[in-house]
Amino acid sequence: MASLTPPAPLSPDLVIVGGGMAGVMAALAARTPGNRVLLIEPSNVLGGQGTAGGVAGFCGDSVRVNQPFAELVRRLARHGLIEPYQPNADRRAYDLEWCAFFLQEMVVEAGVDVLLHSRVVGAAADRGRVQRLTVATAGEVHEVTPRFVIDASGACIVPHLTGFPVVHEGANRQLPMSLYFTLWDTGRPVTPVLPEGCPRWRNDDEIPMTSLHRFPSGKVEVKMKVVGFDAADGLSRSAAEIFARRQMHGLIYYLQTVGYRGRRLDTHVLASVSRGIGVREERRILGEHVLTEAEARCAVIFPDAVAVNTYHIDFHWPDRAQRAGTGVTDMLDPHHLPLRMLIPRGARNLLVAGRGASGDQTAMSAFRVMTVAAQMGFAAGHAARQCLARSCELAAIDVPALQAAIEAGGQSLDLSGYGEYLRCDLWAHEEVGSKPPGGSELVIAQGRHACFHLGWRQAGPAGAPERVQWFAERREKRWTAPTGPGPETAAAGAAVALDEGRQLRVGIREGTLWTELSSDGGTTWRAGAVLSVEADAAVRPAVTATRTGAAIAYADTHGRLKFWHGSVERLAGADLVPAAVRLDAPPDEVHGADSQRA
């Protein structure tokens, strides 16, 4: 454990505003012996929504993030304080108090200066360059003149105070807030209490949207939706906190007396409430690029990519409290987040990471979660580190060098390496186009960024090797003619090796395209999925292994080429596809992150 020394005068090279997951990862990426990093956090702990906000679960891919995030997970896992990773679970629960502790220790060990109970209350900029920050601490006000600033506050505090353009949706247009609280099972009936002024409900259709997660220790975590307030407005947010606690006591009374989805929690009492109401949205910058919903849906690829989003759209209706018509939760393929969406328009020494980055509201509903914010923060930290080392501004960043540094830190930018998260919900069955002349045996190859190439295997001249005639390319979920010469190697044939020693083979019998799976090196095979009942047996299909399963190309009996891509579970048969744990998780869902405690 690193020792603490009295804080030195505030003369940092880099100030990071906000100590949530984005801010912490930015600090760990940016800190070097040659520069001083100051991390400013208004709460009494680091972790942001993942600790002070009560959100005790990682959404998105929590395995493929970066090295500092992996170290956090390793420390939690060492003591049984986080669930094992389950690719088809929407959320990975952990102990939030221990998460706050380990984040604290990691930044202190790295030599990052930390100011808790502190916030930026003033800022000045000139011609796109932030020159001064006014920081209010516990009892004092300081003027700070950093060389570089990263805003990871979620509220775009620095851009807002310095006049950079921001988007502020306001009450009933922002994604709504939620209050997190926990109940404890006493093991005996309790006397319900409904304080005066708190709401009373009769059935599940009337209560605010509620999600419950039950732990083996008897603890139940409750997430309760709160609508009608503006998280970026101090007066409105204060009113939201007051309203939410009244609503909370009404909901506890309902859970104790009526019950949720047939289960009454009549032996449970209130144990704790999050330090602050949970916030999904405050402000967003208008950046050098605004990520759109359309780009997110097409698995967009950017030349200046610095992070990858692995989460689905999670758009809660802003003005509806009840669960009915929750919103939009469509799956998204992993897609790039560019450096330009972290740069406020016209900024020279300011980046924004986390949910305040530049994107439309639907795109932001996906990239706002902690695993993705951690990638954005890590990227912003490395960008600041380069600018400080080279004494340059954002316009002069060496993007390839930045990307190399990010990837060296364990944060892959190759989309082909992702797709594990909710992998059974990521699949495609697409028409490539009409079957071109030139062959009867298909070949398929996967390139970087989940791009696929499709062609015919052709015999070469006498004595020459076989060759491939490429005729189609899949990029950003669209099939087009090839944009280049195509890969040098390709997969042909009807069998392929998968993960964990498993093998997959495909075949066509009486027009049916089928799969079989072997777990013993091909000695025995079990029937898998039927992928088509209109397959052309005159054209040999091709299959290639992917990160999560396989991609298959075949021709149908109508002269069209088809592409099928899915997880090993889907290829093995529908009976092996688990039900994903989504926003409406049942109240008796069991998590094990606190099984070693209490």
Coordinates of C-alpha atoms in Angstrom, one line a residue:
M1 CA 0.0 0.0 0.0
A2 CA 1.5 3.3 -1.1
S3 CA 2.2 5.8 1.7
L4 CA 0.5 9.2 1.7
T5 CA 2.3 12.6 1.9
P6 CA 0.9 16.0 2.5
P7 CA -0.5 17.5 -0.7
A8 CA 2.0 19.8 -2.5
P9 CA 0.9 23.2 -4.0
L10 CA -1.5 22.7 -6.9
S11 CA 0.7 23.0 -9.9
P12 CA -0.3 20.1 -12.2
D13 CA 0.6 19.6 -15.8
L14 CA -2.7 17.8 -16.3
V15 CA -6.0 18.2 -14.5
I16 CA -8.7 15.5 -14.8
V17 CA -12.1 16.7 -13.8
G18 CA -14.2 13.8 -12.5
G19 CA -12.9 10.6 -10.8
G20 CA -15.3 8.1 -12.3
M21 CA -14.1 5.2 -14.4
A22 CA -13.2 7.5 -17.3
G23 CA -11.3 9.9 -15.1
V24 CA -9.4 7.2 -13.2
M25 CA -8.3 5.4 -16.4
A26 CA -7.3 8.7 -17.9
A27 CA -5.1 9.5 -14.9
L28 CA -3.5 6.0 -14.9
A29 CA -2.7 6.4 -18.7
A30 CA -1.4 9.9 -18.5
R31 CA 0.8 9.8 -15.4
T32 CA 4.6 9.5 -15.9
P33 CA 7.5 10.5 -13.8
G34 CA 7.9 13.6 -16.0
N35 CA 4.4 15.1 -15.5
R36 CA 2.1 15.7 -12.6
V37 CA -1.6 14.7 -12.8
L38 CA -4.3 16.0 -10.5
L39 CA -7.6 14.2 -10.3
I40 CA -10.6 16.2 -9.0
E41 CA -13.7 14.4 -7.7
P42 CA -16.7 15.9 -5.9
S43 CA -17.6 12.7 -4.0
N44 CA -15.7 11.1 -1.1
V45 CA -14.7 8.1 -3.2
L46 CA -13.5 7.4 -6.8
G47 CA -15.6 5.4 -9.2
G48 CA -18.4 7.8 -10.1
Q49 CA -21.6 6.1 -11.0
G50 CA -20.0 2.8 -10.3
T51 CA -19.5 3.6 -6.6
A52 CA -21.1 6.8 -5.4
G53 CA -24.0 6.4 -7.9
G54 CA -24.7 2.9 -6.6
V55 CA -24.3 1.1 -10.0
A56 CA -22.6 -2.0 -8.8
G57 CA -22.3 -3.8 -12.1
F58 CA -20.2 -3.6 -15.3
C59 CA -22.2 -3.6 -18.6
G60 CA -20.5 -4.2 -21.9
D61 CA -17.4 -6.4 -22.4
S62 CA -15.5 -6.3 -19.0
V63 CA -12.7 -8.6 -20.2
R64 CA -11.4 -6.7 -23.2
V65 CA -11.0 -3.2 -21.9
N66 CA -7.3 -2.3 -21.0
Q67 CA -4.6 -3.2 -18.6
P68 CA -5.6 -0.8 -15.7
F69 CA -9.2 -2.0 -15.9
A70 CA -8.0 -5.6 -15.9
E71 CA -5.9 -4.9 -12.8
L72 CA -9.1 -3.5 -11.1
V73 CA -11.0 -6.7 -12.0
R74 CA -8.0 -8.9 -10.8
R75 CA -8.0 -7.2 -7.4
L76 CA -11.8 -7.6 -7.0
A77 CA -11.7 -11.2 -8.2
R78 CA -8.8 -12.2 -5.9
H79 CA -11.2 -11.7 -2.9
G80 CA -14.4 -13.0 -4.6
L81 CA -15.8 -9.5 -4.9
I82 CA -16.9 -9.6 -8.6
E83 CA -18.9 -12.2 -10.5
P84 CA -17.1 -14.4 -13.0
Y85 CA -17.4 -13.2 -16.6
Q86 CA -20.4 -14.6 -18.4
P87 CA -20.5 -13.6 -22.0
N88 CA -24.3 -13.9 -22.2
A89 CA -25.1 -11.9 -19.1
D90 CA -26.0 -8.2 -19.5
R91 CA -24.3 -7.2 -16.2
R92 CA -21.4 -8.3 -14.2
A93 CA -22.0 -7.5 -10.5
Y94 CA -19.2 -6.4 -8.1
D95 CA -18.9 -5.0 -4.6
L96 CA -18.9 -1.2 -5.0
E97 CA -17.3 -0.3 -1.8
W98 CA -14.3 -2.5 -2.5
C99 CA -14.2 -1.1 -6.0
A100 CA -13.9 2.4 -4.6
F101 CA -11.0 1.2 -2.4
F102 CA -9.1 -0.5 -5.1
L103 CA -9.5 2.5 -7.5
Q104 CA -8.2 4.7 -4.8
E105 CA -5.1 2.5 -4.2
M106 CA -4.3 2.2 -7.9
V107 CA -4.2 6.0 -8.4
V108 CA -2.2 6.6 -5.3
E109 CA 0.3 3.9 -6.2
A110 CA 0.7 5.5 -9.6
G111 CA 1.5 8.9 -8.0
V112 CA -1.6 10.7 -9.1
D113 CA -2.7 13.6 -6.8
V114 CA -6.3 13.2 -5.7
L115 CA -8.6 15.9 -4.5
L116 CA -11.9 14.5 -3.1
H117 CA -14.8 16.7 -1.9
S118 CA -13.7 19.1 -4.7
R119 CA -15.2 20.5 -7.9
V120 CA -14.4 23.0 -10.6
V121 CA -16.5 26.1 -10.1
G122 CA -14.8 28.4 -12.6
A123 CA -12.7 28.3 -15.7
A124 CA -11.2 30.6 -18.3
A125 CA -10.1 29.9 -21.9
D126 CA -8.6 32.0 -24.7
R127 CA -8.9 31.1 -28.4
G128 CA -9.6 27.4 -27.6
R129 CA -7.0 27.0 -24.9
V130 CA -8.1 26.4 -21.3
Q131 CA -5.8 28.6 -19.2
R132 CA -7.2 28.5 -15.7
L133 CA -9.5 26.5 -13.4
T134 CA -11.0 27.5 -10.1
V135 CA -11.3 24.6 -7.8
A136 CA -13.3 24.6 -4.6
T137 CA -12.1 22.1 -2.1
A138 CA -13.3 21.4 1.5
G139 CA -13.0 24.9 2.9
E140 CA -10.7 26.5 0.3
V141 CA -10.6 27.8 -3.3
H142 CA -7.6 27.3 -5.5
E143 CA -6.6 28.7 -8.9
V144 CA -4.9 26.1 -11.1
T145 CA -3.1 26.7 -14.4
P146 CA -2.6 23.3 -16.1
R147 CA -1.1 22.7 -19.5
F148 CA -3.8 20.2 -20.4
V149 CA -7.3 19.3 -19.2
I150 CA -9.5 16.2 -19.5
D151 CA -13.2 16.6 -18.5
A152 CA -14.5 13.3 -17.3
S153 CA -17.2 14.7 -15.2
G154 CA -20.1 13.5 -17.3
A155 CA -21.5 17.1 -17.1
C156 CA -19.0 18.7 -19.4
I157 CA -18.2 21.2 -16.6
V158 CA -15.1 22.7 -18.2
P159 CA -16.5 23.1 -21.8
H160 CA -19.7 24.6 -20.3
L161 CA -17.8 27.1 -18.2
T162 CA -15.4 28.1 -21.0
G163 CA -18.0 28.5 -23.8
F164 CA -17.4 25.4 -25.9
P165 CA -20.6 24.2 -27.5
V166 CA -22.5 21.6 -25.5
V167 CA -25.9 19.8 -25.8
H168 CA -28.2 20.1 -22.8
E169 CA -31.5 18.3 -23.2
G170 CA -33.1 19.2 -19.9
A171 CA -35.8 17.7 -17.8
N172 CA -38.1 15.1 -19.5
R173 CA -35.7 15.0 -22.5
Q174 CA -32.5 13.7 -20.8
L175 CA -32.2 10.0 -20.2
P176 CA -33.7 9.6 -16.8
M177 CA -32.0 9.2 -13.4
S178 CA -32.3 6.2 -11.1
L179 CA -31.8 5.8 -7.4
Y180 CA -30.0 2.7 -6.1
F181 CA -30.6 1.3 -2.7
T182 CA -30.2 -2.0 -0.9
L183 CA -32.5 -4.1 1.3
W184 CA -31.3 -6.6 3.9
D185 CA -33.1 -9.8 4.8
T186 CA -33.6 -9.9 8.5
G187 CA -35.0 -13.5 8.4
R188 CA -38.2 -12.6 10.2
P189 CA -41.3 -10.5 9.3
V190 CA -40.9 -6.8 9.6
T191 CA -43.5 -4.0 10.2
P192 CA -43.8 -2.0 7.0
V193 CA -43.8 1.8 7.4
L194 CA -45.2 4.3 4.8
P195 CA -44.3 7.8 5.8
E196 CA -46.7 10.6 5.1
G197 CA -46.3 12.1 1.7
C198 CA -44.8 9.0 0.1
P199 CA -46.6 7.3 -2.8
R200 CA -48.7 4.2 -2.5
W201 CA -49.2 1.7 -5.4
R202 CA -51.6 -1.2 -6.0
N203 CA -49.8 -3.3 -8.6
D204 CA -46.6 -3.8 -10.7
D205 CA -48.0 -1.7 -13.6
E206 CA -48.2 1.4 -11.4
I207 CA -44.8 1.4 -9.7
P208 CA -41.8 3.2 -11.3
M209 CA -39.5 1.0 -13.4
T210 CA -37.7 -1.3 -10.9
S211 CA -34.9 -3.9 -11.2
L212 CA -33.9 -6.1 -8.3
H213 CA -30.7 -8.2 -7.9
R214 CA -30.7 -10.7 -5.1
F215 CA -27.4 -11.9 -3.5
P216 CA -26.7 -15.1 -1.6
S217 CA -26.0 -13.1 1.5
G218 CA -29.6 -11.9 1.6
K219 CA -28.9 -8.4 0.2
V220 CA -31.2 -7.2 -2.5
E221 CA -30.1 -4.3 -4.7
V222 CA -32.9 -2.2 -6.1
K223 CA -32.7 0.2 -9.0
M224 CA -35.6 2.6 -9.2
K225 CA -36.3 5.0 -12.1
V226 CA -36.8 8.7 -11.4
V227 CA -38.2 11.0 -14.1
G228 CA -39.0 14.7 -14.5
F229 CA -35.8 16.3 -13.4
D230 CA -32.6 17.9 -15.0
A231 CA -29.4 16.2 -13.8
A232 CA -27.3 19.1 -15.1
D233 CA -29.3 21.8 -13.1
G234 CA -28.4 22.1 -9.4
L235 CA -31.8 23.1 -8.2
S236 CA -33.6 20.4 -10.2
R237 CA -31.1 17.7 -9.2
S238 CA -31.6 18.6 -5.5
A239 CA -35.3 18.3 -6.0
A240 CA -34.8 14.9 -7.7
E241 CA -32.9 13.6 -4.7
I242 CA -35.7 14.6 -2.3
F243 CA -38.4 13.2 -4.7
A244 CA -36.5 10.0 -5.1
R245 CA -36.2 9.3 -1.4
R246 CA -39.9 9.7 -1.0
Q247 CA -40.5 7.5 -4.0
M248 CA -38.0 5.0 -2.5
H249 CA -40.0 4.6 0.8
G250 CA -43.2 4.1 -1.2
L251 CA -41.5 1.4 -3.2
I252 CA -40.1 -0.3 -0.2
Y253 CA -43.6 -0.4 1.4
Y254 CA -44.9 -1.9 -1.8
L255 CA -42.2 -4.6 -1.9
Q256 CA -42.9 -5.5 1.7
T257 CA -46.7 -5.6 1.4
V258 CA -47.6 -6.4 -2.2
G259 CA -44.4 -7.7 -3.7
Y260 CA -42.9 -7.5 -7.1
R261 CA -43.6 -10.1 -9.8
G262 CA -45.2 -12.3 -7.2
R263 CA -42.5 -12.1 -4.6
R264 CA -43.1 -10.2 -1.4
L265 CA -40.0 -9.0 0.5
D266 CA -41.7 -9.0 3.9
T267 CA -38.6 -9.8 5.8
H268 CA -36.4 -7.1 4.3
V269 CA -35.5 -3.6 5.6
L270 CA -33.6 -0.7 4.1
A271 CA -29.9 -1.1 4.5
S272 CA -28.3 1.6 2.5
V273 CA -28.9 4.3 -0.2
S274 CA -26.3 5.4 -2.8
R275 CA -24.3 8.5 -2.0
G276 CA -26.0 10.3 -4.9
I277 CA -28.8 9.6 -7.4
G278 CA -27.6 7.7 -10.4
V279 CA -27.2 9.8 -13.6
R280 CA -27.3 8.7 -17.2
E281 CA -27.0 12.0 -18.9
E282 CA -26.2 15.6 -18.2
R283 CA -24.5 17.4 -21.0
R284 CA -22.6 16.3 -24.2
I285 CA -20.1 18.3 -26.1
L286 CA -20.4 19.1 -29.8
G287 CA -17.1 17.6 -30.9
E288 CA -15.0 17.5 -34.0
H289 CA -17.2 14.5 -34.8
V290 CA -20.7 13.7 -33.5
L291 CA -21.2 9.9 -33.4
T292 CA -24.6 9.1 -34.7
E293 CA -27.1 6.3 -34.0
A294 CA -26.7 5.3 -37.7
E295 CA -23.0 5.0 -37.4
A296 CA -23.3 2.9 -34.2
R297 CA -25.8 0.6 -35.8
C298 CA -23.6 -0.1 -38.8
A299 CA -20.5 -1.0 -36.8
V300 CA -18.7 2.0 -38.0
I301 CA -14.9 2.0 -38.6
F302 CA -12.8 5.2 -38.1
P303 CA -9.2 5.9 -39.1
D304 CA -8.7 7.8 -35.8
A305 CA -10.3 5.2 -33.6
V306 CA -9.2 5.3 -30.0
A307 CA -11.9 3.1 -28.3
V308 CA -14.5 0.5 -29.0
N309 CA -18.1 0.4 -27.8
T310 CA -19.3 -3.1 -26.9
Y311 CA -22.7 -2.2 -25.3
H312 CA -26.2 -2.1 -26.8
I313 CA -28.5 0.8 -27.2
D314 CA -30.0 1.5 -23.8
F315 CA -32.5 4.4 -24.4
H316 CA -35.0 4.7 -21.5
W317 CA -38.0 6.9 -22.3
P318 CA -37.1 10.2 -20.5
D319 CA -40.7 11.1 -19.4
R320 CA -42.2 7.7 -18.5
A321 CA -41.6 6.3 -15.0
Q322 CA -43.2 2.9 -15.4
R323 CA -41.6 -0.2 -17.0
A324 CA -44.2 -0.6 -19.7
G325 CA -42.5 0.6 -22.9
T326 CA -39.1 0.8 -21.3
G327 CA -37.4 2.2 -24.4
V328 CA -35.0 0.9 -27.0
T329 CA -32.5 -1.8 -26.1
D330 CA -31.3 -2.9 -29.6
M331 CA -28.1 -4.9 -29.9
L332 CA -25.1 -3.2 -31.6
D333 CA -22.1 -4.8 -33.1
P334 CA -18.8 -3.5 -31.6
H335 CA -17.9 -0.3 -33.3
H336 CA -15.2 2.4 -33.1
L337 CA -15.2 5.6 -31.2
P338 CA -12.9 8.2 -32.8
L339 CA -10.5 10.7 -31.2
R340 CA -12.5 13.5 -32.8
M341 CA -15.6 12.8 -30.6
L342 CA -13.5 13.5 -27.5
I343 CA -12.4 16.9 -28.8
P344 CA -14.7 19.9 -28.3
R345 CA -15.0 22.0 -31.4
G346 CA -12.1 24.4 -31.5
A347 CA -10.3 23.0 -28.4
R348 CA -6.5 23.0 -28.3
N349 CA -5.8 21.4 -24.9
L350 CA -9.1 20.0 -23.7
L351 CA -10.6 16.5 -24.1
V352 CA -13.9 15.1 -22.9
A353 CA -14.2 11.4 -22.0
G354 CA -17.1 9.3 -20.9
R355 CA -20.8 10.0 -21.3
G356 CA -20.1 13.7 -22.1
A357 CA -18.3 12.8 -25.3
S358 CA -19.8 13.9 -28.6
G359 CA -22.6 11.8 -29.9
D360 CA -26.3 11.9 -30.5
Q361 CA -28.5 10.8 -27.6
T362 CA -29.1 7.3 -28.8
A363 CA -25.5 6.6 -29.6
M364 CA -24.6 8.0 -26.1
S365 CA -27.1 5.7 -24.5
A366 CA -24.7 2.9 -25.5
F367 CA -21.3 4.4 -25.0
R368 CA -22.1 5.9 -21.6
V369 CA -21.4 2.7 -19.6
M370 CA -18.3 2.2 -17.4
T371 CA -16.4 -0.3 -19.5
V372 CA -16.7 1.9 -22.6
A373 CA -16.0 5.1 -20.5
A374 CA -12.9 3.3 -19.2
Q375 CA -11.6 2.9 -22.8
M376 CA -12.4 6.6 -23.7
G377 CA -10.6 7.8 -20.5
F378 CA -7.6 5.6 -21.2
A379 CA -7.4 7.0 -24.8
A380 CA -7.8 10.6 -23.5
G381 CA -5.0 10.0 -21.0
H382 CA -2.7 8.7 -23.6
A383 CA -3.5 11.7 -25.9
A384 CA -2.8 14.1 -23.1
R385 CA 0.4 12.3 -22.3
Q386 CA 1.6 12.7 -25.9
C387 CA 0.7 16.3 -26.0
L388 CA 2.6 17.0 -22.8
A389 CA 5.6 15.0 -23.9
R390 CA 5.8 16.8 -27.3
S391 CA 4.6 20.2 -26.1
C392 CA 2.0 20.1 -28.8
E393 CA -1.7 20.9 -29.2
L394 CA -4.5 18.5 -30.1
A395 CA -4.3 19.3 -33.8
A396 CA -0.7 18.1 -33.9
I397 CA -1.3 14.7 -32.3
D398 CA 0.4 11.8 -34.0
V399 CA -2.7 9.5 -34.4
P400 CA -0.8 6.3 -35.4
A401 CA 1.6 6.7 -32.4
L402 CA -1.4 7.4 -30.1
Q403 CA -3.2 4.2 -31.4
A404 CA 0.0 2.2 -30.9
A405 CA 0.3 3.4 -27.3
I406 CA -3.3 2.6 -26.6
E407 CA -3.0 -0.9 -28.0
A408 CA 0.3 -1.4 -26.1
G409 CA -1.8 -0.7 -23.0
G410 CA -4.0 -3.7 -23.7
Q411 CA -6.8 -1.7 -25.4
S412 CA -7.4 -3.4 -28.8
L413 CA -8.8 -1.3 -31.6
D414 CA -9.4 -4.3 -33.9
L415 CA -13.1 -4.9 -33.9
S416 CA -12.5 -8.5 -34.9
G417 CA -11.3 -9.2 -31.3
Y418 CA -14.6 -8.2 -29.7
G419 CA -18.1 -9.7 -29.8
E420 CA -18.0 -11.9 -26.7
Y421 CA -20.5 -9.7 -24.8
L422 CA -24.0 -10.9 -25.3
R423 CA -22.6 -13.0 -28.1
C424 CA -25.7 -15.0 -28.6
D425 CA -27.6 -11.9 -29.5
L426 CA -25.0 -10.8 -32.1
W427 CA -25.7 -12.7 -35.3
A428 CA -26.4 -12.0 -38.9
H429 CA -28.1 -13.8 -41.8
E430 CA -27.7 -11.6 -44.9
E431 CA -28.0 -11.7 -48.6
V432 CA -24.7 -10.9 -50.3
G433 CA -26.1 -10.6 -53.8
S434 CA -26.7 -12.7 -57.0
K435 CA -24.3 -15.6 -57.4
P436 CA -21.6 -14.4 -59.9
P437 CA -20.2 -16.8 -62.5
G438 CA -16.8 -18.4 -62.1
G439 CA -16.9 -21.3 -59.6
S440 CA -18.7 -23.8 -57.5
E441 CA -16.6 -23.7 -54.3
L442 CA -16.9 -20.7 -52.0
V443 CA -14.0 -19.3 -49.9
I444 CA -14.3 -16.8 -47.0
A445 CA -11.8 -14.8 -45.1
Q446 CA -12.0 -12.4 -42.1
G447 CA -9.9 -9.3 -42.0
R448 CA -9.4 -6.6 -39.4
H449 CA -12.4 -4.8 -37.9
A450 CA -14.8 -7.7 -38.5
C451 CA -14.6 -7.3 -42.3
F452 CA -15.2 -10.4 -44.4
H453 CA -14.2 -11.3 -48.0
L454 CA -16.0 -13.8 -50.2
G455 CA -14.8 -15.4 -53.4
W456 CA -14.5 -18.5 -55.6
R457 CA -11.7 -21.1 -55.3
Q458 CA -10.3 -21.6 -58.8
A459 CA -7.7 -24.0 -60.2
G460 CA -4.6 -22.3 -61.6
P461 CA -2.8 -23.1 -64.8
A462 CA -1.1 -26.5 -65.0
G463 CA 1.4 -26.9 -62.2
A464 CA 0.4 -23.6 -60.6
P465 CA -1.3 -23.3 -57.2
E466 CA -5.0 -22.7 -56.8
R467 CA -6.1 -19.1 -56.7
V468 CA -9.1 -17.1 -55.4
Q469 CA -11.4 -14.8 -57.3
W470 CA -12.7 -12.3 -54.7
F471 CA -16.0 -10.8 -55.6
A472 CA -17.5 -9.4 -52.4
E473 CA -16.4 -7.6 -49.3
R474 CA -18.4 -6.9 -46.0
R475 CA -17.4 -3.8 -44.2
E476 CA -19.6 -1.9 -41.7
K477 CA -22.3 -4.5 -42.1
R478 CA -22.6 -3.8 -45.9
W479 CA -21.7 -6.0 -48.8
T480 CA -19.9 -4.3 -51.8
A481 CA -17.5 -5.1 -54.5
P482 CA -13.9 -5.6 -53.2
T483 CA -12.1 -2.3 -52.5
G484 CA -8.7 -3.9 -52.7
P485 CA -6.8 -7.0 -53.8
G486 CA -8.3 -9.1 -51.0
P487 CA -6.5 -11.3 -48.4
E488 CA -3.7 -13.8 -49.4
T489 CA -5.3 -16.6 -47.4
A490 CA -8.8 -17.8 -47.1
A491 CA -10.9 -20.6 -45.6
A492 CA -12.5 -23.1 -47.9
G493 CA -14.2 -26.4 -47.1
A494 CA -16.9 -27.4 -44.7
A495 CA -15.0 -27.9 -41.4
V496 CA -13.2 -25.5 -39.1
A497 CA -11.7 -25.6 -35.6
L498 CA -13.4 -23.4 -33.0
D499 CA -12.4 -22.6 -29.4
E500 CA -11.8 -25.0 -26.5
G501 CA -10.9 -27.9 -28.9
R502 CA -14.3 -27.9 -30.6
Q503 CA -14.8 -28.4 -34.3
L504 CA -17.6 -27.3 -36.5
R505 CA -18.7 -28.7 -39.9
V506 CA -21.4 -27.6 -42.3
G507 CA -23.1 -29.5 -45.1
I508 CA -26.1 -29.5 -47.4
R509 CA -28.5 -32.4 -47.6
E510 CA -31.7 -32.2 -49.7
G511 CA -31.5 -28.4 -49.7
T512 CA -30.9 -28.1 -45.9
L513 CA -27.8 -26.3 -44.7
W514 CA -26.9 -27.9 -41.4
T515 CA -24.2 -27.7 -38.8
E516 CA -22.6 -30.4 -36.6
L517 CA -20.3 -29.8 -33.6
S518 CA -17.6 -32.1 -32.1
S519 CA -15.9 -31.7 -28.7
D520 CA -13.5 -34.6 -29.1
G521 CA -11.4 -33.7 -32.1
G522 CA -13.9 -35.0 -34.6
T523 CA -14.4 -38.5 -33.3
T524 CA -18.1 -37.9 -32.5
W525 CA -20.5 -35.3 -33.8
R526 CA -23.8 -33.9 -32.5
A527 CA -26.4 -32.3 -34.7
G528 CA -26.4 -28.5 -34.5
A529 CA -28.5 -25.8 -36.1
V530 CA -30.4 -25.7 -39.4
L531 CA -29.3 -22.5 -41.1
S532 CA -31.3 -22.7 -44.3
V533 CA -33.8 -25.0 -46.1
E534 CA -33.0 -23.5 -49.5
A535 CA -29.3 -24.2 -49.9
D536 CA -27.9 -25.1 -53.3
A537 CA -26.0 -28.4 -53.1
A538 CA -24.1 -27.6 -56.3
V539 CA -22.1 -24.9 -54.6
R540 CA -19.8 -26.0 -51.8
P541 CA -20.2 -23.7 -48.7
A542 CA -17.3 -22.2 -46.9
V543 CA -16.8 -21.6 -43.1
T544 CA -14.2 -19.7 -41.1
A545 CA -13.8 -19.4 -37.4
T546 CA -14.4 -16.0 -35.7
R547 CA -13.9 -14.7 -32.2
T548 CA -17.1 -16.1 -30.9
G549 CA -18.2 -18.8 -33.4
A550 CA -18.1 -18.9 -37.2
A551 CA -19.0 -17.2 -40.4
I552 CA -20.5 -19.3 -43.2
A553 CA -21.1 -18.5 -46.9
Y554 CA -23.4 -20.5 -49.1
A555 CA -25.6 -20.2 -52.2
D556 CA -29.4 -20.7 -52.1
T557 CA -31.6 -22.3 -54.7
H558 CA -32.7 -18.9 -56.1
G559 CA -29.2 -18.0 -57.3
R560 CA -28.3 -15.8 -54.4
L561 CA -25.3 -15.9 -52.1
K562 CA -26.0 -15.8 -48.4
F563 CA -23.8 -15.0 -45.3
W564 CA -24.4 -16.4 -41.8
H565 CA -22.4 -15.2 -38.8
G566 CA -23.1 -16.2 -35.2
S567 CA -21.8 -17.6 -31.9
V568 CA -20.9 -21.2 -31.3
E569 CA -24.0 -21.6 -29.2
R570 CA -26.3 -20.6 -32.1
L571 CA -24.3 -22.8 -34.5
A572 CA -24.7 -25.7 -32.0
G573 CA -28.5 -25.4 -31.8
A574 CA -31.1 -23.2 -30.4
D575 CA -31.4 -25.3 -27.2
L576 CA -27.9 -24.1 -26.2
V577 CA -28.7 -20.4 -26.6
P578 CA -29.2 -19.0 -23.1
A579 CA -31.7 -16.2 -22.3
A580 CA -29.8 -13.0 -21.9
V581 CA -30.1 -11.2 -18.6
R582 CA -31.6 -7.8 -19.5
L583 CA -33.1 -4.7 -17.9
D584 CA -36.1 -6.7 -16.6
A585 CA -34.0 -9.2 -14.6
P586 CA -36.3 -11.1 -12.2
P587 CA -36.2 -10.3 -8.5
D588 CA -34.7 -13.6 -7.5
E589 CA -31.7 -13.4 -9.9
V590 CA -28.7 -14.5 -7.8
H591 CA -25.3 -12.9 -8.0
G592 CA -22.3 -14.0 -6.1
A593 CA -20.1 -11.0 -5.8
D594 CA -20.6 -10.6 -2.1
S595 CA -20.6 -14.4 -1.3
Q596 CA -17.3 -14.1 0.5
R597 CA -18.5 -11.2 2.7
A598 CA -21.1 -10.6 5.5

